[in-house]
Amino acid sequence: MPHKVCVATPFALASALLLQAGAARASGALEITGAPTSANGLNARALARGPEAAFFNPALLPYAPATTQAGFFVLVTHGDITLAPRPPGVDVPESVYDGQIRNPDGSTSRLTHRPLPGSKLPSPRGDTRDRQINSYATLGFVRPLYEDRLVLGFYALLPLRSFQEQRAFFADERAQYFSNRLEFELLGDRLSVTSLAVSMAGRITRWLSVGAGVDVTIGTSARTAVHVPDASDQRTALINPDVEVESVFAPYFAFATSPAPWLRLSATLHLASASDTDGENRIRFWNTTYPEGETSVPQAYRLTLGHQPTRVGVGASVMGPPSEDRGGERAARSKSPAPPAWEIGGHALLTRWSEYRDRHAETPPDPWSSTVSVGLGGAVVLGSRRLSADVAFTPSPVPDQTGRTNYVDNARLAASASFETPVSLFGADFGVGAFLHGQLLLPREVSKRPSARNPVFDEVPDNLVDIVSGEPLEGVEGLQTNNPGYPGFSSGGWLAGAGFVLRLPD
């Protein structure tokens, strides 16, 4: 809104705002934590044995026993971003309010980028200490509809604190107008997105199975009309919202082949997904002339949450002979085949991070790199119990932030372990599992460089002169910037989680 409206008497009798939220699709924490209450959850694309296959690799559903499960998982995040001390002379002086640019021809013009004086920032520059406790419920089932020719799978990861969170922030000097902090780009609110996956799969031949599914989430469309009787007193407003909620879908596909009884190969394709919000404000003023064909001043924006680029995965596993001991009478009553006595597998996942859009739907000016993350895991059956373990490595797609932007991200080294055993409760047979999960954010340190592709720029030009006297302003020589990441920063931390699951075989 123009400055004159903030100080006007009733120059503005009314304004209207239209907010429209577009398609929303996101896989939430699943691509960060894997399947947190499933054995070999970090390698579910190769070793899924239950409902988690519905998201990670639906082609493995025909190999999974019919089951229903419910679980609980807690994830603690502990991330630190430490800012390097700022050198003297880089703070924006208060005299910037009195300045205008002197052009080479002697004319003057207003500042197009308007930094705040360092003493007027809404929040002081400081380190970031990201401390969160996220709790989740997991639900899932596998249902054969026609033997192993047609199998239905469902898997859900439900944050218990909120259905979805969205906390936008800028990754450059625009952060000065808001939190004035750096944030972890691929963590934070990305861990608080609900994921609902539904898929179908079946065996085409004895050695080939295929599957496809959708990641389901909620899209919201809202149009809000706002009438402000007096623009000089905007605390009073009449609002009429019009809200529409719809389901939207992000598809994925998979196939698996078993050229030998002891070997299984698979591949997956997950198409790009995100939760997008498109908005438009249309501001109307009393006694104002608009451009030809316009009746208001439009203000458009877009926000994006949890953008996941296209992902292509391949997996392989080798397995031993069927386990001889499946738990006595429980095994005799079970309709599913005995699990292998041991299994080892791994996966590689190519993610096209060059497609990435940040929370303001902007493509990073310094291109991100596509990455290949890898994982290795295995399981062994001891009597009627199963022990599983995983390791995985996820490189960071973010280049060193030596310029204007401050996208904070670290390579992650992850490990998980689980223990599963059958139990009898209230005369029924169940499976119970306990899970541990940990990730290390490998330490990273960056420094800003003038030679960067998009360097930190001088927010107070040296040719700034006093708006009244025309004399050069003092304290504007050299670089002045409110970019919170200048002159550099370091980051690191860890994630730790634990959970359990209860399974009811069908």
Coordinates of C-alpha atoms in Angstrom, one line a residue:
M1 CA 0.0 0.0 0.0
P2 CA 1.4 3.4 -0.9
H3 CA 2.8 5.5 1.9
K4 CA 0.1 8.2 1.4
V5 CA -2.6 5.8 2.5
C6 CA -0.9 5.2 5.8
V7 CA -1.2 8.9 6.7
A8 CA -4.3 9.8 4.8
T9 CA -7.7 10.9 6.2
P10 CA -10.5 9.1 4.3
F11 CA -8.7 9.1 1.0
A12 CA -9.5 5.4 0.9
L13 CA -13.1 4.4 1.5
A14 CA -12.7 0.7 0.7
S15 CA -10.3 -2.0 -0.3
A16 CA -10.7 -5.6 -1.4
L17 CA -8.4 -8.5 -1.0
L18 CA -8.5 -11.7 -2.9
L19 CA -6.5 -14.7 -1.6
Q20 CA -6.3 -17.8 -3.7
A21 CA -4.4 -20.9 -2.6
G22 CA -3.5 -23.2 -5.4
A23 CA -2.6 -26.8 -5.7
A24 CA -0.9 -28.4 -2.6
R25 CA 1.2 -31.5 -2.9
A26 CA 4.0 -32.5 -0.6
S27 CA 5.6 -35.6 0.9
G28 CA 6.4 -33.9 4.2
A29 CA 9.0 -35.5 6.5
L30 CA 9.1 -38.8 4.6
E31 CA 11.9 -37.8 2.4
I32 CA 13.9 -36.7 5.4
T33 CA 13.2 -39.4 7.9
G34 CA 12.3 -42.3 5.7
A35 CA 9.6 -44.6 7.1
P36 CA 10.2 -43.9 10.8
T37 CA 8.2 -46.8 12.3
S38 CA 9.2 -49.5 9.7
A39 CA 12.1 -51.8 9.6
N40 CA 14.9 -50.5 7.3
G41 CA 12.9 -47.3 7.0
L42 CA 15.9 -45.4 5.5
N43 CA 16.1 -48.0 2.7
A44 CA 12.3 -48.4 2.1
R45 CA 12.7 -48.0 -1.6
A46 CA 14.6 -51.3 -1.7
L47 CA 13.6 -53.2 1.5
A48 CA 10.0 -52.1 2.3
R49 CA 8.1 -55.1 3.8
G50 CA 4.8 -53.4 4.8
P51 CA 2.5 -50.4 4.3
E52 CA 5.5 -48.0 3.9
A53 CA 5.9 -49.5 0.4
A54 CA 2.7 -47.6 -0.5
F55 CA 4.8 -44.4 -0.7
F56 CA 8.4 -45.4 -1.2
N57 CA 8.0 -48.3 -3.7
P58 CA 4.5 -49.6 -4.5
A59 CA 5.9 -52.3 -6.7
L60 CA 6.9 -54.1 -3.5
L61 CA 3.3 -54.4 -2.2
P62 CA 2.7 -57.8 -3.7
Y63 CA 5.7 -59.1 -1.6
A64 CA 4.3 -57.7 1.6
P65 CA 2.0 -59.7 3.9
A66 CA -1.5 -58.4 4.5
T67 CA -1.4 -56.3 7.6
T68 CA -2.8 -53.3 9.5
Q69 CA -0.5 -51.1 11.6
A70 CA -0.4 -48.0 13.8
G71 CA 2.7 -46.4 15.2
F72 CA 4.1 -43.4 17.1
F73 CA 7.3 -41.5 16.5
V74 CA 9.1 -38.6 18.1
L75 CA 11.8 -36.6 16.3
V76 CA 14.0 -34.0 18.1
T77 CA 15.9 -31.5 15.9
H78 CA 18.9 -29.7 17.3
G79 CA 20.4 -27.3 14.7
D80 CA 22.8 -24.4 15.1
I81 CA 23.6 -21.5 12.7
T82 CA 26.4 -19.3 14.0
L83 CA 27.0 -16.0 12.4
A84 CA 30.5 -14.6 11.9
P85 CA 31.1 -11.2 13.6
R86 CA 30.4 -8.2 11.3
P87 CA 33.4 -5.9 10.6
P88 CA 33.1 -2.2 11.5
G89 CA 31.5 0.2 9.0
V90 CA 29.0 -2.2 7.4
D91 CA 25.9 -1.1 9.3
V92 CA 23.3 1.0 7.5
P93 CA 23.4 4.5 9.1
E94 CA 20.2 6.4 10.1
S95 CA 21.1 9.1 7.5
V96 CA 19.8 6.7 4.8
Y97 CA 16.4 8.2 5.5
D98 CA 17.7 11.6 4.3
G99 CA 19.4 10.3 1.2
Q100 CA 18.7 10.2 -2.5
I101 CA 20.9 9.0 -5.4
R102 CA 22.8 11.5 -7.5
N103 CA 22.9 10.3 -11.1
P104 CA 25.8 10.8 -13.5
D105 CA 24.0 13.6 -15.3
G106 CA 23.5 15.5 -12.1
S107 CA 19.8 14.6 -11.5
T108 CA 18.7 12.8 -8.5
S109 CA 16.4 9.8 -7.9
R110 CA 14.9 7.9 -5.0
L111 CA 16.4 4.7 -3.5
T112 CA 14.7 1.7 -5.1
H113 CA 16.0 -0.6 -2.5
R114 CA 15.2 0.9 0.9
P115 CA 17.2 -0.7 3.7
L116 CA 16.5 0.0 7.4
P117 CA 19.0 1.7 9.6
G118 CA 20.8 -0.9 11.7
S119 CA 19.4 0.7 14.8
K120 CA 15.8 0.4 13.5
L121 CA 15.8 -3.3 12.6
P122 CA 12.7 -5.0 14.0
S123 CA 14.8 -7.9 15.3
P124 CA 18.5 -7.8 16.1
R125 CA 20.9 -10.0 14.0
G126 CA 21.8 -13.1 15.9
D127 CA 22.6 -16.8 15.8
T128 CA 19.8 -19.4 15.2
R129 CA 19.2 -22.2 17.6
D130 CA 16.6 -24.5 16.1
R131 CA 15.2 -26.7 18.8
Q132 CA 12.0 -28.6 17.9
I133 CA 10.2 -31.7 19.1
N134 CA 8.0 -33.2 16.5
S135 CA 5.6 -36.1 17.2
Y136 CA 3.9 -38.2 14.5
A137 CA 1.3 -41.0 14.2
T138 CA 1.8 -43.5 11.4
L139 CA -1.0 -45.5 10.0
G140 CA -1.0 -48.1 7.2
F141 CA -2.4 -51.3 5.7
V142 CA -1.8 -53.8 2.9
R143 CA -4.8 -55.5 1.4
P144 CA -4.7 -58.1 -1.3
L145 CA -7.8 -57.5 -3.5
Y146 CA -7.1 -60.4 -5.8
E147 CA -4.3 -62.6 -4.5
D148 CA -1.0 -60.9 -5.5
R149 CA -2.4 -59.7 -8.8
L150 CA -4.0 -56.6 -7.3
V151 CA -2.9 -55.2 -3.9
L152 CA -4.0 -52.0 -2.2
G153 CA -1.6 -50.1 0.1
F154 CA -2.1 -47.1 2.3
Y155 CA 0.5 -45.2 4.4
A156 CA 0.1 -42.0 6.4
L157 CA 2.5 -39.8 8.4
L158 CA 0.4 -37.4 10.6
P159 CA 2.1 -34.6 12.6
L160 CA 0.3 -34.5 15.9
R161 CA 1.1 -30.8 16.7
S162 CA -0.6 -29.4 13.6
F163 CA -1.9 -30.7 10.3
Q164 CA 0.4 -28.4 8.4
E165 CA 2.7 -25.5 9.2
Q166 CA 4.1 -22.9 6.9
R167 CA 6.8 -20.4 8.1
A168 CA 8.1 -18.3 5.2
F169 CA 11.4 -16.5 5.3
F170 CA 13.7 -14.7 2.9
A171 CA 17.2 -16.1 2.3
D172 CA 18.8 -12.7 1.5
E173 CA 18.9 -9.1 2.8
R174 CA 15.0 -9.0 2.7
A175 CA 15.1 -10.9 6.0
Q176 CA 16.0 -7.6 7.7
Y177 CA 12.3 -6.6 7.5
F178 CA 11.2 -9.7 9.4
S179 CA 13.0 -12.2 11.6
N180 CA 16.5 -11.0 10.5
R181 CA 17.7 -14.6 11.0
L182 CA 19.0 -17.5 8.9
E183 CA 17.0 -20.7 8.8
F184 CA 17.6 -24.3 7.7
E185 CA 16.2 -24.4 4.2
L186 CA 15.3 -28.1 4.1
L187 CA 14.1 -28.7 7.7
G188 CA 11.8 -26.5 9.8
D189 CA 8.2 -26.5 8.6
R190 CA 9.0 -29.2 6.1
L191 CA 8.9 -31.6 9.0
S192 CA 5.3 -30.6 9.8
V193 CA 3.4 -31.6 6.6
T194 CA 0.9 -34.4 6.6
S195 CA 1.5 -37.2 4.1
L196 CA -1.2 -39.6 2.9
A197 CA -0.1 -42.2 0.3
V198 CA -2.4 -44.5 -1.6
S199 CA -1.2 -47.0 -4.2
M200 CA -2.1 -50.1 -6.1
A201 CA 0.3 -52.8 -7.3
G202 CA 0.2 -56.3 -8.8
R203 CA 2.4 -59.0 -10.3
I204 CA 2.4 -59.1 -14.0
T205 CA 4.4 -62.3 -14.1
R206 CA 6.1 -64.4 -11.5
W207 CA 9.2 -62.2 -11.8
L208 CA 7.7 -58.8 -12.5
S209 CA 5.5 -56.5 -10.5
V210 CA 4.4 -52.9 -11.1
G211 CA 2.8 -50.3 -8.9
A212 CA 1.5 -46.7 -9.0
G213 CA 0.2 -44.3 -6.3
V214 CA -0.6 -40.8 -5.3
D215 CA 0.6 -38.6 -2.4
V216 CA -2.6 -37.0 -1.2
T217 CA -2.8 -33.7 0.6
I218 CA -5.1 -30.7 1.0
G219 CA -5.4 -27.8 -1.3
T220 CA -7.2 -24.6 -0.2
S221 CA -8.8 -21.8 -2.2
A222 CA -9.8 -18.7 -0.3
R223 CA -11.2 -15.4 -1.5
T224 CA -11.5 -12.8 1.1
A225 CA -13.2 -9.4 0.5
V226 CA -12.1 -6.7 2.9
H227 CA -13.8 -3.3 3.3
V228 CA -11.8 -0.6 5.2
P229 CA -14.0 2.4 6.0
D230 CA -11.1 4.6 6.9
A231 CA -7.6 4.0 5.6
S232 CA -6.1 6.1 8.4
D233 CA -7.6 3.6 11.0
Q234 CA -7.0 0.2 9.5
R235 CA -7.9 -1.6 12.8
T236 CA -11.5 -1.4 11.7
A237 CA -12.4 -3.7 8.7
L238 CA -15.3 -5.7 7.4
I239 CA -14.3 -9.1 6.1
N240 CA -16.1 -11.8 4.1
P241 CA -14.0 -14.9 3.5
D242 CA -14.9 -17.5 0.8
V243 CA -13.0 -20.7 1.5
E244 CA -12.8 -23.9 -0.6
V245 CA -10.8 -27.0 0.4
E246 CA -10.0 -29.8 -2.1
S247 CA -7.8 -32.8 -2.3
V248 CA -4.8 -32.8 -4.8
F249 CA -2.5 -35.6 -5.9
A250 CA 1.2 -36.1 -6.7
P251 CA 1.7 -39.3 -8.7
Y252 CA 4.5 -41.8 -8.6
F253 CA 5.4 -45.1 -10.2
A254 CA 7.5 -48.2 -9.6
F255 CA 8.4 -51.6 -10.9
A256 CA 10.3 -54.6 -9.3
T257 CA 11.7 -57.7 -10.8
S258 CA 13.1 -60.9 -9.3
P259 CA 15.3 -62.6 -11.9
A260 CA 16.3 -65.1 -9.2
P261 CA 14.6 -66.2 -5.9
W262 CA 17.4 -64.6 -3.9
L263 CA 17.6 -61.3 -5.9
R264 CA 15.2 -58.3 -6.3
L265 CA 15.7 -55.2 -8.4
S266 CA 13.5 -52.2 -8.5
A267 CA 13.1 -48.6 -9.7
T268 CA 10.8 -45.7 -8.7
L269 CA 9.8 -42.4 -10.1
H270 CA 8.2 -39.6 -8.0
L271 CA 7.1 -36.6 -9.8
A272 CA 7.8 -33.1 -8.4
S273 CA 5.5 -31.9 -5.7
A274 CA 4.9 -28.9 -3.6
S275 CA 2.3 -27.0 -1.6
D276 CA 1.6 -23.7 -3.4
T277 CA -0.4 -20.7 -2.3
D278 CA -1.2 -18.1 -5.0
G279 CA -2.5 -14.8 -3.6
E280 CA -3.6 -11.5 -5.0
N281 CA -4.6 -8.3 -3.2
R282 CA -6.7 -5.8 -5.1
I283 CA -6.6 -2.4 -3.3
R284 CA -9.1 0.3 -4.1
F285 CA -8.7 4.0 -3.1
W286 CA -11.2 6.8 -2.9
N287 CA -10.9 9.4 -5.7
T288 CA -7.9 7.6 -7.3
T289 CA -7.1 7.3 -11.1
Y290 CA -6.1 3.9 -12.1
P291 CA -4.2 2.8 -15.2
E292 CA -6.3 2.2 -18.3
G293 CA -8.4 -0.9 -18.0
E294 CA -7.8 -1.3 -14.2
T295 CA -10.1 -0.5 -11.3
S296 CA -7.7 -1.3 -8.5
V297 CA -4.1 -1.8 -7.6
P298 CA -3.2 -5.5 -7.8
Q299 CA -0.6 -7.1 -5.5
A300 CA 0.2 -10.7 -6.4
Y301 CA 2.4 -13.2 -4.6
R302 CA 3.1 -16.9 -4.3
L303 CA 4.3 -19.1 -1.4
T304 CA 5.6 -22.6 -1.7
L305 CA 5.9 -25.2 1.1
G306 CA 7.8 -28.4 1.0
H307 CA 8.9 -28.4 -2.6
Q308 CA 10.2 -31.8 -3.6
P309 CA 11.8 -32.0 -7.1
T310 CA 11.5 -35.0 -9.4
R311 CA 13.1 -38.1 -7.8
V312 CA 14.3 -41.3 -9.5
G313 CA 15.4 -44.2 -7.4
V314 CA 16.9 -47.6 -8.0
G315 CA 17.2 -50.4 -5.4
A316 CA 18.5 -54.0 -5.1
S317 CA 18.3 -56.6 -2.4
V318 CA 19.6 -60.1 -1.9
M319 CA 18.0 -62.5 0.6
G320 CA 18.6 -65.9 2.2
P321 CA 16.3 -68.9 2.5
P322 CA 13.0 -68.7 4.3
S323 CA 13.2 -68.6 8.1
E324 CA 12.5 -71.9 9.7
D325 CA 11.0 -70.6 13.0
R326 CA 8.1 -68.2 12.7
G327 CA 6.8 -68.5 16.1
G328 CA 5.1 -71.8 16.5
E329 CA 1.4 -71.7 16.3
R330 CA 1.4 -68.1 15.0
A331 CA 3.3 -69.3 11.9
A332 CA 0.8 -72.1 11.4
R333 CA -2.1 -69.7 11.4
S334 CA -0.4 -67.2 9.2
K335 CA -1.4 -67.1 5.5
S336 CA 1.8 -65.2 4.5
P337 CA 5.0 -67.0 3.5
A338 CA 7.9 -67.2 5.9
P339 CA 10.2 -64.2 5.7
P340 CA 13.8 -64.7 4.6
A341 CA 16.3 -65.6 7.3
W342 CA 18.3 -62.6 6.3
E343 CA 18.2 -59.8 3.7
I344 CA 20.6 -57.1 2.6
G345 CA 19.8 -54.2 0.2
G346 CA 20.6 -50.7 -0.8
H347 CA 19.3 -47.9 -2.9
A348 CA 20.4 -44.8 -4.8
L349 CA 18.1 -41.8 -5.2
L350 CA 18.6 -39.0 -7.8
T351 CA 16.9 -35.8 -6.9
R352 CA 16.8 -32.9 -9.4
W353 CA 17.3 -30.1 -7.0
S354 CA 18.0 -27.8 -9.9
E355 CA 14.2 -27.5 -10.1
Y356 CA 13.9 -26.3 -6.5
R357 CA 11.7 -23.4 -5.5
D358 CA 12.0 -21.8 -2.1
R359 CA 9.3 -20.7 0.3
H360 CA 8.6 -17.5 -1.8
A361 CA 8.4 -19.7 -5.0
E362 CA 11.8 -18.2 -6.1
T363 CA 14.4 -20.2 -7.9
P364 CA 17.8 -19.8 -6.2
P365 CA 20.0 -17.4 -8.3
D366 CA 23.0 -19.7 -7.7
P367 CA 21.7 -23.0 -9.2
W368 CA 21.4 -25.9 -6.9
S369 CA 22.9 -29.3 -7.9
S370 CA 21.1 -32.5 -8.5
T371 CA 22.2 -35.0 -5.9
V372 CA 22.5 -38.8 -5.5
S373 CA 21.7 -40.0 -2.0
V374 CA 22.6 -43.6 -1.1
G375 CA 21.6 -46.1 1.6
L376 CA 22.5 -49.6 2.8
G377 CA 20.6 -51.8 5.2
G378 CA 19.8 -55.3 6.3
A379 CA 17.8 -57.5 8.6
V380 CA 18.2 -60.9 10.2
V381 CA 15.5 -63.1 11.7
L382 CA 16.4 -64.7 15.0
G383 CA 13.8 -67.2 15.9
S384 CA 10.5 -65.2 15.8
R385 CA 12.3 -61.9 16.2
R386 CA 13.8 -59.6 13.6
L387 CA 16.7 -57.1 13.9
S388 CA 17.2 -54.5 11.3
A389 CA 19.7 -51.6 10.7
D390 CA 20.3 -48.9 8.1
V391 CA 22.8 -46.3 7.2
A392 CA 22.3 -43.5 4.6
F393 CA 24.0 -40.5 3.2
T394 CA 22.3 -37.4 1.7
P395 CA 24.6 -34.8 0.2
S396 CA 23.6 -31.2 0.2
P397 CA 22.4 -29.7 -3.1
V398 CA 23.2 -26.1 -1.9
P399 CA 26.4 -24.6 -3.2
D400 CA 28.6 -22.6 -0.8
Q401 CA 26.6 -19.4 -0.1
T402 CA 29.5 -17.0 -0.8
G403 CA 27.1 -14.4 -2.3
R404 CA 23.9 -12.6 -1.6
T405 CA 21.7 -15.7 -0.6
N406 CA 21.8 -17.6 2.7
Y407 CA 20.3 -21.0 2.0
V408 CA 21.5 -23.0 4.9
D409 CA 21.8 -26.8 4.4
N410 CA 24.1 -29.5 5.5
A411 CA 24.9 -33.0 4.2
R412 CA 23.3 -35.6 6.4
L413 CA 24.6 -38.9 7.7
A414 CA 21.8 -41.1 9.0
A415 CA 21.4 -44.4 10.8
S416 CA 18.5 -46.4 12.2
A417 CA 17.9 -49.7 14.1
S418 CA 14.8 -51.7 15.0
F419 CA 13.7 -54.7 16.9
E420 CA 10.4 -56.6 16.1
T421 CA 8.8 -59.4 17.9
P422 CA 5.4 -61.2 18.0
V423 CA 3.2 -60.8 21.1
S424 CA -0.2 -62.0 22.2
L425 CA -2.7 -59.4 23.5
F426 CA -6.3 -60.2 24.5
G427 CA -6.2 -63.5 22.7
A428 CA -5.0 -62.0 19.4
D429 CA -1.6 -62.2 17.8
F430 CA 0.2 -58.9 17.1
G431 CA 3.6 -57.7 16.0
V432 CA 5.4 -55.1 18.0
G433 CA 8.4 -53.1 16.9
A434 CA 10.7 -50.5 18.5
F435 CA 12.8 -48.1 16.4
L436 CA 15.7 -45.7 16.9
H437 CA 16.7 -43.0 14.4
G438 CA 19.6 -40.5 14.2
Q439 CA 21.0 -38.1 11.7
L440 CA 24.2 -35.9 11.9
L441 CA 24.2 -32.6 10.1
L442 CA 27.8 -32.5 8.9
P443 CA 29.4 -29.2 9.9
R444 CA 29.7 -26.5 7.2
E445 CA 31.2 -23.1 7.1
V446 CA 31.0 -20.4 4.4
S447 CA 32.3 -16.9 3.9
K448 CA 31.0 -14.2 1.6
R449 CA 33.3 -13.2 -1.3
P450 CA 33.2 -10.1 -3.6
S451 CA 33.9 -12.4 -6.5
A452 CA 30.8 -14.5 -6.0
R453 CA 28.4 -14.9 -8.9
N454 CA 25.7 -12.8 -7.1
P455 CA 27.7 -11.0 -4.4
V456 CA 26.3 -9.2 -1.4
F457 CA 25.5 -5.7 -2.8
D458 CA 25.9 -2.3 -1.3
E459 CA 22.5 -1.3 0.1
V460 CA 23.7 2.3 0.7
P461 CA 25.3 3.6 -2.6
D462 CA 28.3 5.7 -2.3
N463 CA 26.7 8.4 -4.5
L464 CA 23.9 9.0 -1.9
V465 CA 23.4 12.7 -1.2
D466 CA 21.3 14.7 1.3
I467 CA 17.8 15.2 0.0
V468 CA 17.8 18.8 1.2
S469 CA 21.3 20.2 0.8
G470 CA 22.6 17.9 -2.0
E471 CA 25.8 17.3 -0.1
P472 CA 27.3 13.8 0.1
L473 CA 26.1 11.8 3.1
E474 CA 28.6 10.8 5.7
G475 CA 29.2 7.1 6.5
V476 CA 28.1 5.7 3.1
E477 CA 31.5 4.9 1.6
G478 CA 32.2 1.3 1.1
L479 CA 29.8 -1.6 1.7
Q480 CA 26.8 -1.3 4.0
T481 CA 24.4 -4.1 4.2
N482 CA 21.7 -5.6 6.5
N483 CA 22.2 -9.1 4.9
P484 CA 22.2 -11.2 8.1
G485 CA 24.6 -13.8 6.5
Y486 CA 27.3 -11.3 5.9
P487 CA 30.3 -11.8 6.3
G488 CA 29.7 -15.6 6.7
F489 CA 28.2 -18.3 8.9
S490 CA 28.6 -21.9 10.0
S491 CA 26.0 -24.6 10.5
G492 CA 25.6 -28.1 12.0
G493 CA 23.5 -30.2 14.3
W494 CA 21.7 -33.4 14.7
L495 CA 18.3 -35.1 14.6
A496 CA 17.3 -38.0 16.9
G497 CA 14.1 -40.0 17.1
A498 CA 12.4 -43.0 18.6
G499 CA 9.1 -44.8 18.0
F500 CA 7.1 -48.0 18.1
V501 CA 4.6 -49.8 16.0
L502 CA 1.8 -52.2 16.6
R503 CA 0.8 -54.6 13.7
L504 CA -2.2 -56.8 13.3
P505 CA -1.6 -59.5 10.6
D506 CA -4.7 -60.3 8.6

